[in-house]
Every structure is written in structure tokens, then in C-alpha cells.
XYZ file of C-alpha atoms in Angstrom:
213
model
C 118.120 102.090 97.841
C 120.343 105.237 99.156
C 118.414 107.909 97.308
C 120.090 111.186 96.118
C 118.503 113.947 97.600
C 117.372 116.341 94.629
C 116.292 120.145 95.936
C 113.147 121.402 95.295
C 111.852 117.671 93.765
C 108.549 118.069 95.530
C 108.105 121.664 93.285
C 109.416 120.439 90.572
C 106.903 117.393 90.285
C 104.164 120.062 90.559
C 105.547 121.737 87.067
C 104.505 118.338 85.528
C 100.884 118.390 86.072
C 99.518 116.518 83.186
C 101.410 113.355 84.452
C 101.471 113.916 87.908
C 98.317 112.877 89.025
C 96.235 113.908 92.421
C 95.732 110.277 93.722
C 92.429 110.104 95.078
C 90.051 112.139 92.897
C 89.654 109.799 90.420
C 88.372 106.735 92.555
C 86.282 104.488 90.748
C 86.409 106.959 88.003
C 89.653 106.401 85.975
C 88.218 105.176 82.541
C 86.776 108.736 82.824
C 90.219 109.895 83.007
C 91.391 108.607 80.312
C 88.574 109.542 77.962
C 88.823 105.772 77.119
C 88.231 102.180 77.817
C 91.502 100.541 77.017
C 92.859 98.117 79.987
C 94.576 99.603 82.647
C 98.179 98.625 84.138
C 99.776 99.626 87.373
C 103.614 99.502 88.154
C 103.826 99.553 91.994
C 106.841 101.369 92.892
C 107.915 102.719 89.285
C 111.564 103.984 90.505
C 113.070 106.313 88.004
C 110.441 104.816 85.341
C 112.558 102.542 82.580
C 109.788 99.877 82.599
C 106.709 101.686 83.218
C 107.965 104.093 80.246
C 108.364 101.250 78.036
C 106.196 99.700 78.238
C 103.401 102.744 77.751
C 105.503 103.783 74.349
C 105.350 100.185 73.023
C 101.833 99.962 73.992
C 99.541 103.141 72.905
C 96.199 100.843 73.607
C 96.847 100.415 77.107
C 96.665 103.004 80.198
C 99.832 102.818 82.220
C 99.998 104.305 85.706
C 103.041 104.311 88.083
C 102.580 104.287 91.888
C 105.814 105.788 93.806
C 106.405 107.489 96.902
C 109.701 108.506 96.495
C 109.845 111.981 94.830
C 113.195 111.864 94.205
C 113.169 108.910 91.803
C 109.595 109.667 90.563
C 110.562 112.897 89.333
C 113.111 111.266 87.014
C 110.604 109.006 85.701
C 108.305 111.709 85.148
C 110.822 113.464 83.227
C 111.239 110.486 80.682
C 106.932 110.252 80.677
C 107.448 114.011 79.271
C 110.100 113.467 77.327
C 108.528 110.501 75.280
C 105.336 112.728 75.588
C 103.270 109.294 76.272
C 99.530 110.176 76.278
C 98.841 107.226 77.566
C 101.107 107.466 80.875
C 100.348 108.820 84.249
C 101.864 108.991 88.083
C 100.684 108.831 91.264
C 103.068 110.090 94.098
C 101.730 108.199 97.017
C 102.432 104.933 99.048
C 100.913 102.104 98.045
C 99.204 101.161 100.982
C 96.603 103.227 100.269
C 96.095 101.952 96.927
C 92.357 100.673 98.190
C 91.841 103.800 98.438
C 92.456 104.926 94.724
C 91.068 102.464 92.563
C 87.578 100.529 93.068
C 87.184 96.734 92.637
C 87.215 95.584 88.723
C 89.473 98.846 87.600
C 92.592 97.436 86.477
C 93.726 94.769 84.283
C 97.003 94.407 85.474
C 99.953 94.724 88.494
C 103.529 94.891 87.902
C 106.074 94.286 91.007
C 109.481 94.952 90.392
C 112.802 94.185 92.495
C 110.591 95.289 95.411
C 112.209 95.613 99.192
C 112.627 92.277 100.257
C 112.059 92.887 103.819
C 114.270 90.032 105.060
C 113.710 90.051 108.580
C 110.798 87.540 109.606
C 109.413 89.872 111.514
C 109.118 92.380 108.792
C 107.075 89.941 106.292
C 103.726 91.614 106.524
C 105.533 94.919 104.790
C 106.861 92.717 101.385
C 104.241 93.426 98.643
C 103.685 89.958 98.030
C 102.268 89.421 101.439
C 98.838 87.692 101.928
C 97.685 91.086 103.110
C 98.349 93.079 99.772
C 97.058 90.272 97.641
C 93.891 90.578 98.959
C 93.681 94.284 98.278
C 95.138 93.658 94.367
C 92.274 91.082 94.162
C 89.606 93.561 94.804
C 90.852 96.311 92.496
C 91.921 93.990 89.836
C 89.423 92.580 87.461
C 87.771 88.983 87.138
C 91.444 87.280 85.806
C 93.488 90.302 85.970
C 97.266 89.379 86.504
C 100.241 90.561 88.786
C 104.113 89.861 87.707
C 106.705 89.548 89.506
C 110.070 90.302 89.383
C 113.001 89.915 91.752
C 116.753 89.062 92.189
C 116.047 87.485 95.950
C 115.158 83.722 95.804
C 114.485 84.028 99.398
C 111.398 86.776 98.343
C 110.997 84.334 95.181
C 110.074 81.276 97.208
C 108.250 83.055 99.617
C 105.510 84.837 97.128
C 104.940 81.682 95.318
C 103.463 80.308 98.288
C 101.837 83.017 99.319
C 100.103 83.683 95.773
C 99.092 79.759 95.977
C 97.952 79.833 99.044
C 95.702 82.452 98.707
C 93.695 81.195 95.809
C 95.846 82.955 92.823
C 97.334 80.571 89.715
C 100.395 80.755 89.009
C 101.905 80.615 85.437
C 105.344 81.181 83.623
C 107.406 80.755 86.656
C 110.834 81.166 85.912
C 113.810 80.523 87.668
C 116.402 82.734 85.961
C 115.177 85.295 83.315
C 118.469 85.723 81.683
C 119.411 82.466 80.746
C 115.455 81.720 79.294
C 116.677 84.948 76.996
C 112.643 86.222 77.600
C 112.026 87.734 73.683
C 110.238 91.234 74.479
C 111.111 91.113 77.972
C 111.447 94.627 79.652
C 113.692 95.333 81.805
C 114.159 97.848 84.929
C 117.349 99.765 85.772
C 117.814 97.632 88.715
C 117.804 94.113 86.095
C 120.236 95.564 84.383
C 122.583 96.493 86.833
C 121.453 92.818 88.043
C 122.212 91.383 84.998
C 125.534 92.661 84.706
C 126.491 91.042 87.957
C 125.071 87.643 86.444
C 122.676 87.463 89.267
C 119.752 85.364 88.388
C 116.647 86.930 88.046
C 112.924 85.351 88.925
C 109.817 85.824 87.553
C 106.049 84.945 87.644
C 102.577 85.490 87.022
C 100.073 85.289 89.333
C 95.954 85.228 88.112
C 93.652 86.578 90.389
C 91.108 83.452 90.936
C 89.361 85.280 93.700
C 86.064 85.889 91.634
């Protein structure tokens, strides 16, 4: 993704304080956060926000949080958070390799991946988000049964997390081979699916349970 350059982003995310979260301070403390104990759901790499956004407005009982290091796009997505003035939405400008490092094992309920970099060189694999590696880091945050879903336009990337979520223990469920032709009721969609769907590019999706525990 060719990303515009905005001046000043890094300030301006600093004006929204009550979304913009500092990542680390709330380690193994986030249900303190929130003053709550509603389930918790993570978009890793949010983008400009569409889905993450969503989702939190149609969903008040759930705790939304979207992990992007990209302050150009975040910012935008921030700016929607605001706008909808979700209460129940949050942001965490940081990569997400160091997501072990932000929540402790049994805090969340839920991962979303969406249209993620498909990395397609072989020797690049380690890097895609659905690599063995990173699912053993969502198992430990995630709770006993907690659920990624993935999205993508790449059948490539498809075929190649499928295996890698049934290979390393997780069950699969509500695999699907081309999202708009199913016409998914309630689905929700990113900016990139839409631009995909325009094209008529197929897009794939699954859930993965974490079996782990």
C-alpha cells in the first residue's frame, strides 16, 4: 500500500488521546481499562478503520481495539473512532510484533486479520501474519476458544494459512471460498473488499479456534 504522506500525523494522533492508546501500560490490565468485563476484540492492522469502526458502533457490549503502525492511515481511522464518538473503541499505534508484549495470556476473545501483506516471496513467509510463528503468540493472549478471522483476496495466502492454522492445532470453521457470491448477511467489509469487490475479485474467508488449551 503506497501511503500518502500526511504532515504533522504523528502530532496530530497525540490531539486524540482518549483513543490513542500508550501500548504497553495496560499489560495484563485492560479489563481495568475499560471499567468493564465485556469480551475484547483486536483488528491487527486496522488501516484507515472501516471495519474496526463498525463493528464497535454495531456492537456497544464488546471492547474493540485496533493495532496499526502506520500513522498515516491510523490517524484517519482515529478520526472516524471520534467522529462516531465510540466509547467502546480504542488504538494502539505500534507493530504487531510486539503484541506479546501488550496483552497477557487469556485477555482477548477475539483476532481479526484483514487483506494483510501477503509476503509472496518464499523466503519472506515467516513475516505473513498467519505464520506458525504468530499463531503461537495469538494462542497465548487469546482465551480458552477464542477465534481469529481471516480475510484475504490472495488464494495463494488463502491456501497457505489453512494449513498452517491446521497444522498447528487450531479448528477451522466457515471456510469460504468467495465471500461475495455466499452474499455473507451482516458481513463487514474493509475499504480494501470493497475496492476488491468492485473488481469481482473473489474474496476468502475463515475462522480459526484456538485449540491450544
Amino acid at each position: 500500500m503506497r501511503l500518502r504522506n500526511i504532515p504533522g500525523a504523528e502530532e496530530k494522533l497525540q490531539t486524540y488521546g482518549s483513543f490513542v492508546r500508550e501500548p504497553f501500560k495496560n499489560y495484563g490490565k485492560w479489563q481495568q481499562f475499560w471499567g468493564n468485563k465485556n469480551p475484547l476484540h483486536l483488528e491487527l492492522g486496522t488501516g484507515k478503520g472501516q471495519f474496526i469502526t463498525t463493528l464497535a458502533k454495531e456492537n456497544p457490549e464488546i471492547n474493540f481495539i485496533g493495532v496499526e503502525r502506520a500513522e498515516e492511515v491510523l490517524l484517519t481511522a482515529v478520526k472516524k473512532a471520534s467522529q462516531l464518538e465510540l466509547a467502546n473503541m480504542a488504538f494502539l499505534w505500534v507493530d504487531i510484533k510486539d503484541i506479546s508484549q501488550i496483552f497477557a495470556a487469556d485477555e482477548v476473545d477475539r483476532l481479526y486479520i484483514n487483506f494483510c501483506d501477503p509476503w509472496p516471496k518464499k523466503r519472506h513467509r515467516k513475516r505473513r501474519l498467519t505464520h506458525a510463528s504468530f499463531l503461537q503468540e495469538y494462542s497465548k493472549l487469546l482465551k480458552p476458544g477464542g477465534e481469529v478471522h481471516f480475510k484475504t483476496d490472495g488464494e495463494e495466502l488463502f491456501e497457505f494459512s489453512l494449513n498452517e492454522f491446521s497444522e498447528n492445532g487450531w479448528q477451522l470453521k466457515n471456510i469460504c471460498l468467495d465471500l461475495a457470491a455466499r452474499g455473507a448477511e451482516g458481513n463487514v467489509t474493509t475499504e480494501y473488499e470493497d475496492k476488491f469487490r468492485q473488481r469481482g475479485m473473489k474474496i476468502y474467508r475463515c475462522e480459526a479456534v484456538n485449540l491450544y488449551k
